[in-house]
Short mmCIF file of C-alpha atoms and ligand atoms in Angstrom, two decimals:
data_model
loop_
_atom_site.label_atom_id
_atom_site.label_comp_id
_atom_site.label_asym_id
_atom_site.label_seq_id
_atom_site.Cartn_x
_atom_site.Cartn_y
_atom_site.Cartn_z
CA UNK A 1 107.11 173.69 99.76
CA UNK A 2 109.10 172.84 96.81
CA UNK A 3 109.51 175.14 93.90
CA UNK A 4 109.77 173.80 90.70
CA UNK A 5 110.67 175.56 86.98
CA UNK A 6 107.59 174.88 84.83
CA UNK A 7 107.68 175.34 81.14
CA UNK A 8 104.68 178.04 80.36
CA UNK A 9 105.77 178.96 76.91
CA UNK A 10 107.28 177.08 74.11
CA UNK A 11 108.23 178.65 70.39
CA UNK A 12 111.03 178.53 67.96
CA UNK A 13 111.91 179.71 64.69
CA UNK A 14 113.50 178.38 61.22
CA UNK A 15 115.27 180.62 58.45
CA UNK A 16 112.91 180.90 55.38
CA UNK A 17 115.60 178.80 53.13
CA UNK A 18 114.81 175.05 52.89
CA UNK A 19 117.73 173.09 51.41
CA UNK A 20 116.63 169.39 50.10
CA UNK A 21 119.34 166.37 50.29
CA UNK A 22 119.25 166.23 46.56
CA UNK A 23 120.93 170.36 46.48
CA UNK A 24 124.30 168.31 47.83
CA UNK A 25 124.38 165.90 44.51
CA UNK A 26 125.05 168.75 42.41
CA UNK A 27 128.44 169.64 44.45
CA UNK A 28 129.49 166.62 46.22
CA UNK A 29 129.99 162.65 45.55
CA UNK A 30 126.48 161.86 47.45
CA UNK A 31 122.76 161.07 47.34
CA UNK A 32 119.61 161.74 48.78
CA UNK A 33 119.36 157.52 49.46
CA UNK A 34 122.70 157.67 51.45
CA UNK A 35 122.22 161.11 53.53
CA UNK A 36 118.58 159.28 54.52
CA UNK A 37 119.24 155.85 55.07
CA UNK A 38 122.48 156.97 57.58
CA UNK A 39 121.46 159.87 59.24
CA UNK A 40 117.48 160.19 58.58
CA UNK A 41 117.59 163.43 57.36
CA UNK A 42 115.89 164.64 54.36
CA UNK A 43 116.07 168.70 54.48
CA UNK A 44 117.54 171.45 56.55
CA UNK A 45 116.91 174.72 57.12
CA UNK A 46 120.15 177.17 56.19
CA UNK A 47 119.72 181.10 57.71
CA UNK A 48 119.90 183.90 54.79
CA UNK A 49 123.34 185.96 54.52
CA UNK A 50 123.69 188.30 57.31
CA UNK A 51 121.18 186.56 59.66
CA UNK A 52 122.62 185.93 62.83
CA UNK A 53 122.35 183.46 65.54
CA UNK A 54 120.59 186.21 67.86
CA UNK A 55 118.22 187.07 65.10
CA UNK A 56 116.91 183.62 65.06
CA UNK A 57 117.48 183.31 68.95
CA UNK A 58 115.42 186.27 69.20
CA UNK A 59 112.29 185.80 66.65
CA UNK A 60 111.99 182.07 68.99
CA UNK A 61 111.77 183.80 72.17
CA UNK A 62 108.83 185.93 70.75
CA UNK A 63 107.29 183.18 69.86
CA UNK A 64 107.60 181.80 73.56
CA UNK A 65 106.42 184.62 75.29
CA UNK A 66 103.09 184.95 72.99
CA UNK A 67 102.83 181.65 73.75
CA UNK A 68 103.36 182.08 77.69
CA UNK A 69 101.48 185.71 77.34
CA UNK A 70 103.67 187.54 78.91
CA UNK A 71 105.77 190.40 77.81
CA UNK A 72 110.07 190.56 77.91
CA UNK A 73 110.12 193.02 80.49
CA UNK A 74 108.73 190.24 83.22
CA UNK A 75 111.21 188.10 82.27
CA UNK A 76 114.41 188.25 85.14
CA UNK A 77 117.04 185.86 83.72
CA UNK A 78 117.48 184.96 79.80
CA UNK A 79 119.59 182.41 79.02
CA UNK A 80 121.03 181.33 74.82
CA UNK A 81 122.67 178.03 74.43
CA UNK A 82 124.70 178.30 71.43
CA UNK A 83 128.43 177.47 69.70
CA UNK A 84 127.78 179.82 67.35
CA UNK A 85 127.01 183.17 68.47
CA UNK A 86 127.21 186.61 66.39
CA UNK A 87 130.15 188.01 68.14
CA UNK A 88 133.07 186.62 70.26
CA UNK A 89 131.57 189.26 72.94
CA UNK A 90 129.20 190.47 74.16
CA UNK A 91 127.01 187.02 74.59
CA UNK A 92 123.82 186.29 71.90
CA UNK A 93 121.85 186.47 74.86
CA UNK A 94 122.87 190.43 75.78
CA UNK A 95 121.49 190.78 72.13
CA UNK A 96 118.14 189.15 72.46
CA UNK A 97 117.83 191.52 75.63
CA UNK A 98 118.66 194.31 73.74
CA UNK A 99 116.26 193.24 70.89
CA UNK A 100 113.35 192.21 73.04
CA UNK A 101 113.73 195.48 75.27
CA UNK A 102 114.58 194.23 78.42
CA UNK A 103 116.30 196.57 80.49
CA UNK A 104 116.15 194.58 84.01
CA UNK A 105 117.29 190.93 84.84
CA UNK A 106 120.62 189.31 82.84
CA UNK A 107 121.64 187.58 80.19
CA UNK A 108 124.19 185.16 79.60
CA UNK A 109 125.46 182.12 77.04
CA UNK A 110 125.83 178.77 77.51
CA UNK A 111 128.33 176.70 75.37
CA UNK A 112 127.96 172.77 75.40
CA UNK A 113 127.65 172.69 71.86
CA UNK A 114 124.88 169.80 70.76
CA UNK A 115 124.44 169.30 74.69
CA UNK A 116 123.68 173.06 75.40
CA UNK A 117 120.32 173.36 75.92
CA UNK A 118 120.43 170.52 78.76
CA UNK A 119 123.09 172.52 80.35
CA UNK A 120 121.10 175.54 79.98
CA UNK A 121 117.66 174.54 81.28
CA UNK A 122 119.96 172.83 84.06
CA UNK A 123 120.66 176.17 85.21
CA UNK A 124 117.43 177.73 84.76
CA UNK A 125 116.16 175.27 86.79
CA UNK A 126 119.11 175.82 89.28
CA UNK A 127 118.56 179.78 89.53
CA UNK A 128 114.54 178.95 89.89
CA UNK A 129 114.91 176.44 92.47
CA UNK A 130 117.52 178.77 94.10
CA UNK A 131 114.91 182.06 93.89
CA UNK A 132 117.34 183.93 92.32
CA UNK A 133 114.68 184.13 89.22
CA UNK A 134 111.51 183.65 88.83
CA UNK A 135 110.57 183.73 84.96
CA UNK A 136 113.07 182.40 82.51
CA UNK A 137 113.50 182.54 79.01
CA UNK A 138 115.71 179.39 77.71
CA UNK A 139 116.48 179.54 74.01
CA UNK A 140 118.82 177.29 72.24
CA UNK A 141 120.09 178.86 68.70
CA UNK A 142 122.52 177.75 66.12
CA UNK A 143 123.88 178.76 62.68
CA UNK A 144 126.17 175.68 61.90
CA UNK A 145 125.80 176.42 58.46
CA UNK A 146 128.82 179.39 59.46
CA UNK A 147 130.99 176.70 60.41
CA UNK A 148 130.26 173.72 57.70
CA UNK A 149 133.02 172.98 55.09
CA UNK A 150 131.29 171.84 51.97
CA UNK A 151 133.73 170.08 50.65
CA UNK A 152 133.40 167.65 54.15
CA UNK A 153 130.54 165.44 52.27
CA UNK A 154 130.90 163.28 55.75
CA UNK A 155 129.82 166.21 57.85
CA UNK A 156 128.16 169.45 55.81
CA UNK A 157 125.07 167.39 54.59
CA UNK A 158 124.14 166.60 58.75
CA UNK A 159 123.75 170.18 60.22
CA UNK A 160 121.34 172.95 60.10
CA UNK A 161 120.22 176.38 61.51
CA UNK A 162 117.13 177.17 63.78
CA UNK A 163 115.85 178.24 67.26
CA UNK A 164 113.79 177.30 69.97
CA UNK A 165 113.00 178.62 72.89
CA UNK A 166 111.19 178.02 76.59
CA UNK A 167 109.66 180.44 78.81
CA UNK A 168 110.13 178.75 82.55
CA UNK A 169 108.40 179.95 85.54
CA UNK A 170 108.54 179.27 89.30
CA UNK A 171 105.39 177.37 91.11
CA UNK A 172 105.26 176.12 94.39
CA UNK A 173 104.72 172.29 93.81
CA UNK A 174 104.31 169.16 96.04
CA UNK A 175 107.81 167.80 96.23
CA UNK A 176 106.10 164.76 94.14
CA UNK A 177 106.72 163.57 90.61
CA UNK A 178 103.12 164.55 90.00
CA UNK A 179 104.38 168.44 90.29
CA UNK A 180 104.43 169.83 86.77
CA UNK A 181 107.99 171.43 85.77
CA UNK A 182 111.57 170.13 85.46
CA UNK A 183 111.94 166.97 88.07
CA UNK A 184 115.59 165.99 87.39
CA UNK A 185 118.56 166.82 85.87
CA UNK A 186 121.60 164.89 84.98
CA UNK A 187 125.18 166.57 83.30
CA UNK A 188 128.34 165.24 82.43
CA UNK A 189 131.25 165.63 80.39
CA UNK A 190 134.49 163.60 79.54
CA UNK A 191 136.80 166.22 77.42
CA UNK A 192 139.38 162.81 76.99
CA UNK A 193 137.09 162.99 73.55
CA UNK A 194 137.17 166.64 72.63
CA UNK A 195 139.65 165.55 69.35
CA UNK A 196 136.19 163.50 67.96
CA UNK A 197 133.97 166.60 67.26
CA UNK A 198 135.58 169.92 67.32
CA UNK A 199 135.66 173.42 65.44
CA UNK A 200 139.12 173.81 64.06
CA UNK A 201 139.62 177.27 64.67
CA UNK A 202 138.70 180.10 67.57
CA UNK A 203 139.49 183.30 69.36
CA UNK A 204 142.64 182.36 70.30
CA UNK A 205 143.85 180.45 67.17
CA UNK A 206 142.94 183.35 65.19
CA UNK A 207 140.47 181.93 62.42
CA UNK A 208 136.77 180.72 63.06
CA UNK A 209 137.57 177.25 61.53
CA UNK A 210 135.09 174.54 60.20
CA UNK A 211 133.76 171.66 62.89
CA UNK A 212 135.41 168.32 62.31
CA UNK A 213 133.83 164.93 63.37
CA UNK A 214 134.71 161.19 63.05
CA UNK A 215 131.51 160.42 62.91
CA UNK A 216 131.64 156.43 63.62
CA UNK A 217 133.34 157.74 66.78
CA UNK A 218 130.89 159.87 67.87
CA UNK A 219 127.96 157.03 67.20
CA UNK A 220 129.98 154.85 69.44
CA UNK A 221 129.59 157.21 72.18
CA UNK A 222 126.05 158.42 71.80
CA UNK A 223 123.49 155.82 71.93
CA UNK A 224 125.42 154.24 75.41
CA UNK A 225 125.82 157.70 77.26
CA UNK A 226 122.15 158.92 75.63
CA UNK A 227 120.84 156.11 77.53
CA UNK A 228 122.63 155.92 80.57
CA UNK A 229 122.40 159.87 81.45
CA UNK A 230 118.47 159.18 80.60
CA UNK A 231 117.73 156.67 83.14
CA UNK A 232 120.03 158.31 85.71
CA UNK A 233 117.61 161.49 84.90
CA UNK A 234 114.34 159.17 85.69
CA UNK A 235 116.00 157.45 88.40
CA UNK A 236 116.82 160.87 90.03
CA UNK A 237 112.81 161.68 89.47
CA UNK A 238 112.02 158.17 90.71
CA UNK A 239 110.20 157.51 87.10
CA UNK A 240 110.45 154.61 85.46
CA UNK A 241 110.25 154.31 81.57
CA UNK A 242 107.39 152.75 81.11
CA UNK A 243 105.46 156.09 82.96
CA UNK A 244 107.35 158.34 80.59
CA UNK A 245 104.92 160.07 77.60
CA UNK A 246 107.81 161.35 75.34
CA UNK A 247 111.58 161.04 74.96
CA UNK A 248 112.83 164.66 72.92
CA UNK A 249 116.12 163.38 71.89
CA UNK A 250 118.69 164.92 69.96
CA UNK A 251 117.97 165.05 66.45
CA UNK A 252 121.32 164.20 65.34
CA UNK A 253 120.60 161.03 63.48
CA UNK A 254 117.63 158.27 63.58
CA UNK A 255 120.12 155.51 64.31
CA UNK A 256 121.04 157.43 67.04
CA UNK A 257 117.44 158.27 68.21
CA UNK A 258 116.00 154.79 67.55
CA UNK A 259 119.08 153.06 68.84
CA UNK A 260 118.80 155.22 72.38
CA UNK A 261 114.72 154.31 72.63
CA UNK A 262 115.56 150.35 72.29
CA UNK A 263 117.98 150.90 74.97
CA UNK A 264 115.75 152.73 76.82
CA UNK A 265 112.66 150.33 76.57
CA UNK A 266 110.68 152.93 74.91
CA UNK A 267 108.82 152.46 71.53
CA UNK A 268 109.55 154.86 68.75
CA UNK A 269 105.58 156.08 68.59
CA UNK A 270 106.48 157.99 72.20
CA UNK A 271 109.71 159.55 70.87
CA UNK A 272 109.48 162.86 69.02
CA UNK A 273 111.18 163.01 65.87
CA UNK A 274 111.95 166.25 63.91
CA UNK A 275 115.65 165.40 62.65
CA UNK A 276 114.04 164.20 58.69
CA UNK A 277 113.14 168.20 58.29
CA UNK A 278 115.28 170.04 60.65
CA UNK A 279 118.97 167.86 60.40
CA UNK A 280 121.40 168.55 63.38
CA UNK A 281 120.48 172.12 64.37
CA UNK A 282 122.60 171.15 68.14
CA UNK A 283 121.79 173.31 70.88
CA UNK A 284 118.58 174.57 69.06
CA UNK A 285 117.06 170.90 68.28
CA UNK A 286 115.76 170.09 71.74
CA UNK A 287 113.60 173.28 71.98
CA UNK A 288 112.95 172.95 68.29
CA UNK A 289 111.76 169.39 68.81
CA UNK A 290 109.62 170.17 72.10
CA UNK A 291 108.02 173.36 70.09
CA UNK A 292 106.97 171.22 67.22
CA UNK A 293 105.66 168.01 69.30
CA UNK A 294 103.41 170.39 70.99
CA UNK A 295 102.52 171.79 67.25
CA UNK A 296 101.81 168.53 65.74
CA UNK A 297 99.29 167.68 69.45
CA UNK A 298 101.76 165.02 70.73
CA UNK A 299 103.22 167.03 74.29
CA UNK A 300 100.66 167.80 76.31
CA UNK A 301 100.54 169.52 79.64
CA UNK A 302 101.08 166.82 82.51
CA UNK A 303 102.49 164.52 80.06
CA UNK A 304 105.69 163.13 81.28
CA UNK A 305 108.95 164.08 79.32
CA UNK A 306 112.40 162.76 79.24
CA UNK A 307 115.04 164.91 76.88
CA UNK A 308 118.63 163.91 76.37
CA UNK A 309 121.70 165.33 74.09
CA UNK A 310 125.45 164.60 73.44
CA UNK A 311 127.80 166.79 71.37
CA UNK A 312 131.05 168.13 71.24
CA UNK A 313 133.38 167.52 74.33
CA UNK A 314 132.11 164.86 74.78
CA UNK A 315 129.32 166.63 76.88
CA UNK A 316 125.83 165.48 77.39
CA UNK A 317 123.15 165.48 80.20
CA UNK A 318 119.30 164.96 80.22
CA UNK A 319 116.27 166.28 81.55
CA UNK A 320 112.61 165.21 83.13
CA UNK A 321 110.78 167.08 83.32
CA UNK A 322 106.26 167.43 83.22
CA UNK A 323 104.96 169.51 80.40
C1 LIG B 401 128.29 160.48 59.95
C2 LIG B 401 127.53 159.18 59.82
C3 LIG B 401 126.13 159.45 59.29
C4 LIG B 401 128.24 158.27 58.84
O1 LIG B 401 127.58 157.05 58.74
P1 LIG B 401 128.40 155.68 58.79
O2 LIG B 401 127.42 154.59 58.58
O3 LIG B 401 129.16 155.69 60.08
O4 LIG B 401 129.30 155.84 57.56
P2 LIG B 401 130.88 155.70 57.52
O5 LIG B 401 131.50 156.78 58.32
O6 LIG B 401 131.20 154.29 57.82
O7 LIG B 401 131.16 156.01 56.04
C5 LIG B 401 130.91 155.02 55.11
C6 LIG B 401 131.33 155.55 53.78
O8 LIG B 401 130.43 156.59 53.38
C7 LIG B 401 131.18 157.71 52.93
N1 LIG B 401 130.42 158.92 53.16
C8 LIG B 401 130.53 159.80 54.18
N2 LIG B 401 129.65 160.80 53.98
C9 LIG B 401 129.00 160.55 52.82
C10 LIG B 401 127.99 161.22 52.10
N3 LIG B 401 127.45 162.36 52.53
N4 LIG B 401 127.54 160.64 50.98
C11 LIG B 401 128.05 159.48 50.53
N5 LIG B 401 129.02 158.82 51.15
C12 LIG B 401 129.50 159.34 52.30
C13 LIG B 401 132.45 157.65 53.73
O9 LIG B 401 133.47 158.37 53.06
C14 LIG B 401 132.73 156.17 53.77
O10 LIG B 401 133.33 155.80 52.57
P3 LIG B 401 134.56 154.77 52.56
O11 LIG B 401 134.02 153.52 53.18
O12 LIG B 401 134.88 154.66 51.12
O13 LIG B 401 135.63 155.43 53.38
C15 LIG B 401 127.43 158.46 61.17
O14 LIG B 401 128.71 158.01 61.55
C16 LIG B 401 126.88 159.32 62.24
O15 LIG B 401 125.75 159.74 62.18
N6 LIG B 401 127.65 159.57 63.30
C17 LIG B 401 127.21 160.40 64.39
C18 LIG B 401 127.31 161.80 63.95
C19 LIG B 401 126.53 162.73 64.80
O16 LIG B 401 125.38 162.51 65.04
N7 LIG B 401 127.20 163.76 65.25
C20 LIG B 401 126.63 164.80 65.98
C21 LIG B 401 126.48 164.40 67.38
S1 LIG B 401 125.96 165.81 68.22
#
């Protein structure tokens, strides 16, 4: 018997307040044309004042347990990946608890920045497969607009704020890729590059800073480790490309995306693309991504699904998993 973590809920959330490319060419030296034609991106959403990271955390994981049908209190482990959480302490995901009214179970935060939701969902899928839970909720949630300087035309026009979330259960399964739920997972991390995309500021240095990125840097990185940590995923899950429905990337950039499917062998009508409305939302984009794609009718259940994410660190990882 073989139990695997299978996704039986899927939602997310985005802040009410849409912000077009053009809004930047009233304050910096830049254009709609130039924010598109680099990075894909054509509007973001930015949370109102005094929304928080758990607000938006928490109005996703509603949405994924109406969509699993179940209520918070059945839920034994919650977990929020996020860089950007309310407080220094407690974590955004002791105030989801709180807010959904679950008294039982825990609640902690995961921190891999852009990569955090592959980190997370690696250890739902570790405390599922382990039986120390049975029903997960996995949300990723960011509000990168807190840490943006807008002067920083190279970096404040690519981010956004937004939530998604994953209810994952345990089911006995074959042992066989055929079993629905997560298959493989594959992390890594090489903090030799933490000086290419970093927050300037912290607990410890006393200010919250604004995130810094030499952005040719990180596009060196990405597309080679996207694709290499994706086919060590399907090797893992003894897949091959060509049986894989959707790749959920990142929605960092379309270079990035498109550049990581070529590599990958996979056309771009089987990837899932969200970053022209949604920008870089990090550790909320994957969930974002998967929440729309099964909006929009393209994920559906048994389809085959490869994610994959890099961000700050470096750190990255991917998943397989079967919707
Ligand atoms: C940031 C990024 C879009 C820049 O695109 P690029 O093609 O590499 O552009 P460059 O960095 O070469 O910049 C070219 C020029 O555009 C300028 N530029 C930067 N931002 C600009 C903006 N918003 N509008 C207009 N010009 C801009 C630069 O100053 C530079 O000018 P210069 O040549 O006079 O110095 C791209 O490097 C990228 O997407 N990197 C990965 C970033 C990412 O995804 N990070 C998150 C990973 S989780």
């Amino acid at each position: 018997m073989t139990i695997r973590a299978v996704v039986t809920g899927v939602g997310h959330y985005l802040p009410d307040r849409v912000v077009e490319n053009a809004e930047f060419e009233k304050t910096l030296e830049t254009t709609d044309d130039w924010i598109r034609s680099r990075s894909g991106i054509e509007r973001r959403h930015f949370a109102a004042e005094g929304q928080t990271t758990s607000d938006l955390a928490t109005r996703a994981a509603r949405a994924a347990l109406a969509d699993a049908g179940i209520t918070a209190d059945s839920v034994d482990a919650l977990i929020v990946a996020t860089s950007t959480a309310d407080l220094t302490f407690p974590s955004a995901a002791t105030m989801v608890q709180a807010e959904l009214g679950m008294t039982t179970g825990f609640a902690f935060d995961v921190q891999a920045v852009c990569a955090g939701f592959i980190y997370a969902l690696a250890n739902a899928n570790a405390l599922i497969v382990s039986g120390q839970a049975k029903r997960i909720l996995v949300i990723g949630a960011e509000t990168f607009s807190r840490i943006m300087d807008w002067t920083d035309r190279g970096t404040c026009v690519l981010f956004g704020d937004g939530a998604g979330a994953l209810v994952l259960e345990a089911v006995e399964g074959a042992g066989t890729k055929a079993d629905r739920g997560i298959l493989s997972t594959d992390l890594h991390s090489d903090g030799r590059f933490r000086d290419i995309l970093y927050v300037d500021g912290g607990v410890s240095k006393q200010n919250t800073g604004f995130l810094r990125m030499q952005g040719k840097e990180v596009f060196r990185h990405a597309v080679e480790k996207l694709a290499s940590t994706a086919t060590t995923a399907m090797e893992k899950a003894g897949i091959t490309s060509e049986e894989i429905d959707w790749v959920v990337p990142h929605q960092a950039n379309i270079r990035i995306i498109s550049g990581t499917a070529k590599k990958l062998g996979l056309p771009m009508e089987r990837v899932v693309v969200t970053v022209q409305d949604h920008g870089n939302t990090s550790a909320a984009s994957i969930p974002l991504a998967l929440s729309v794609g099964k909006a929009r009718g393209q994920i559906k259940s048994g389809d085959l699904v490869v994610t994959e994410a890099i961000g700050g660190g470096l750190a990255w990882g991917s998943v397989v998993l079967r919707w």
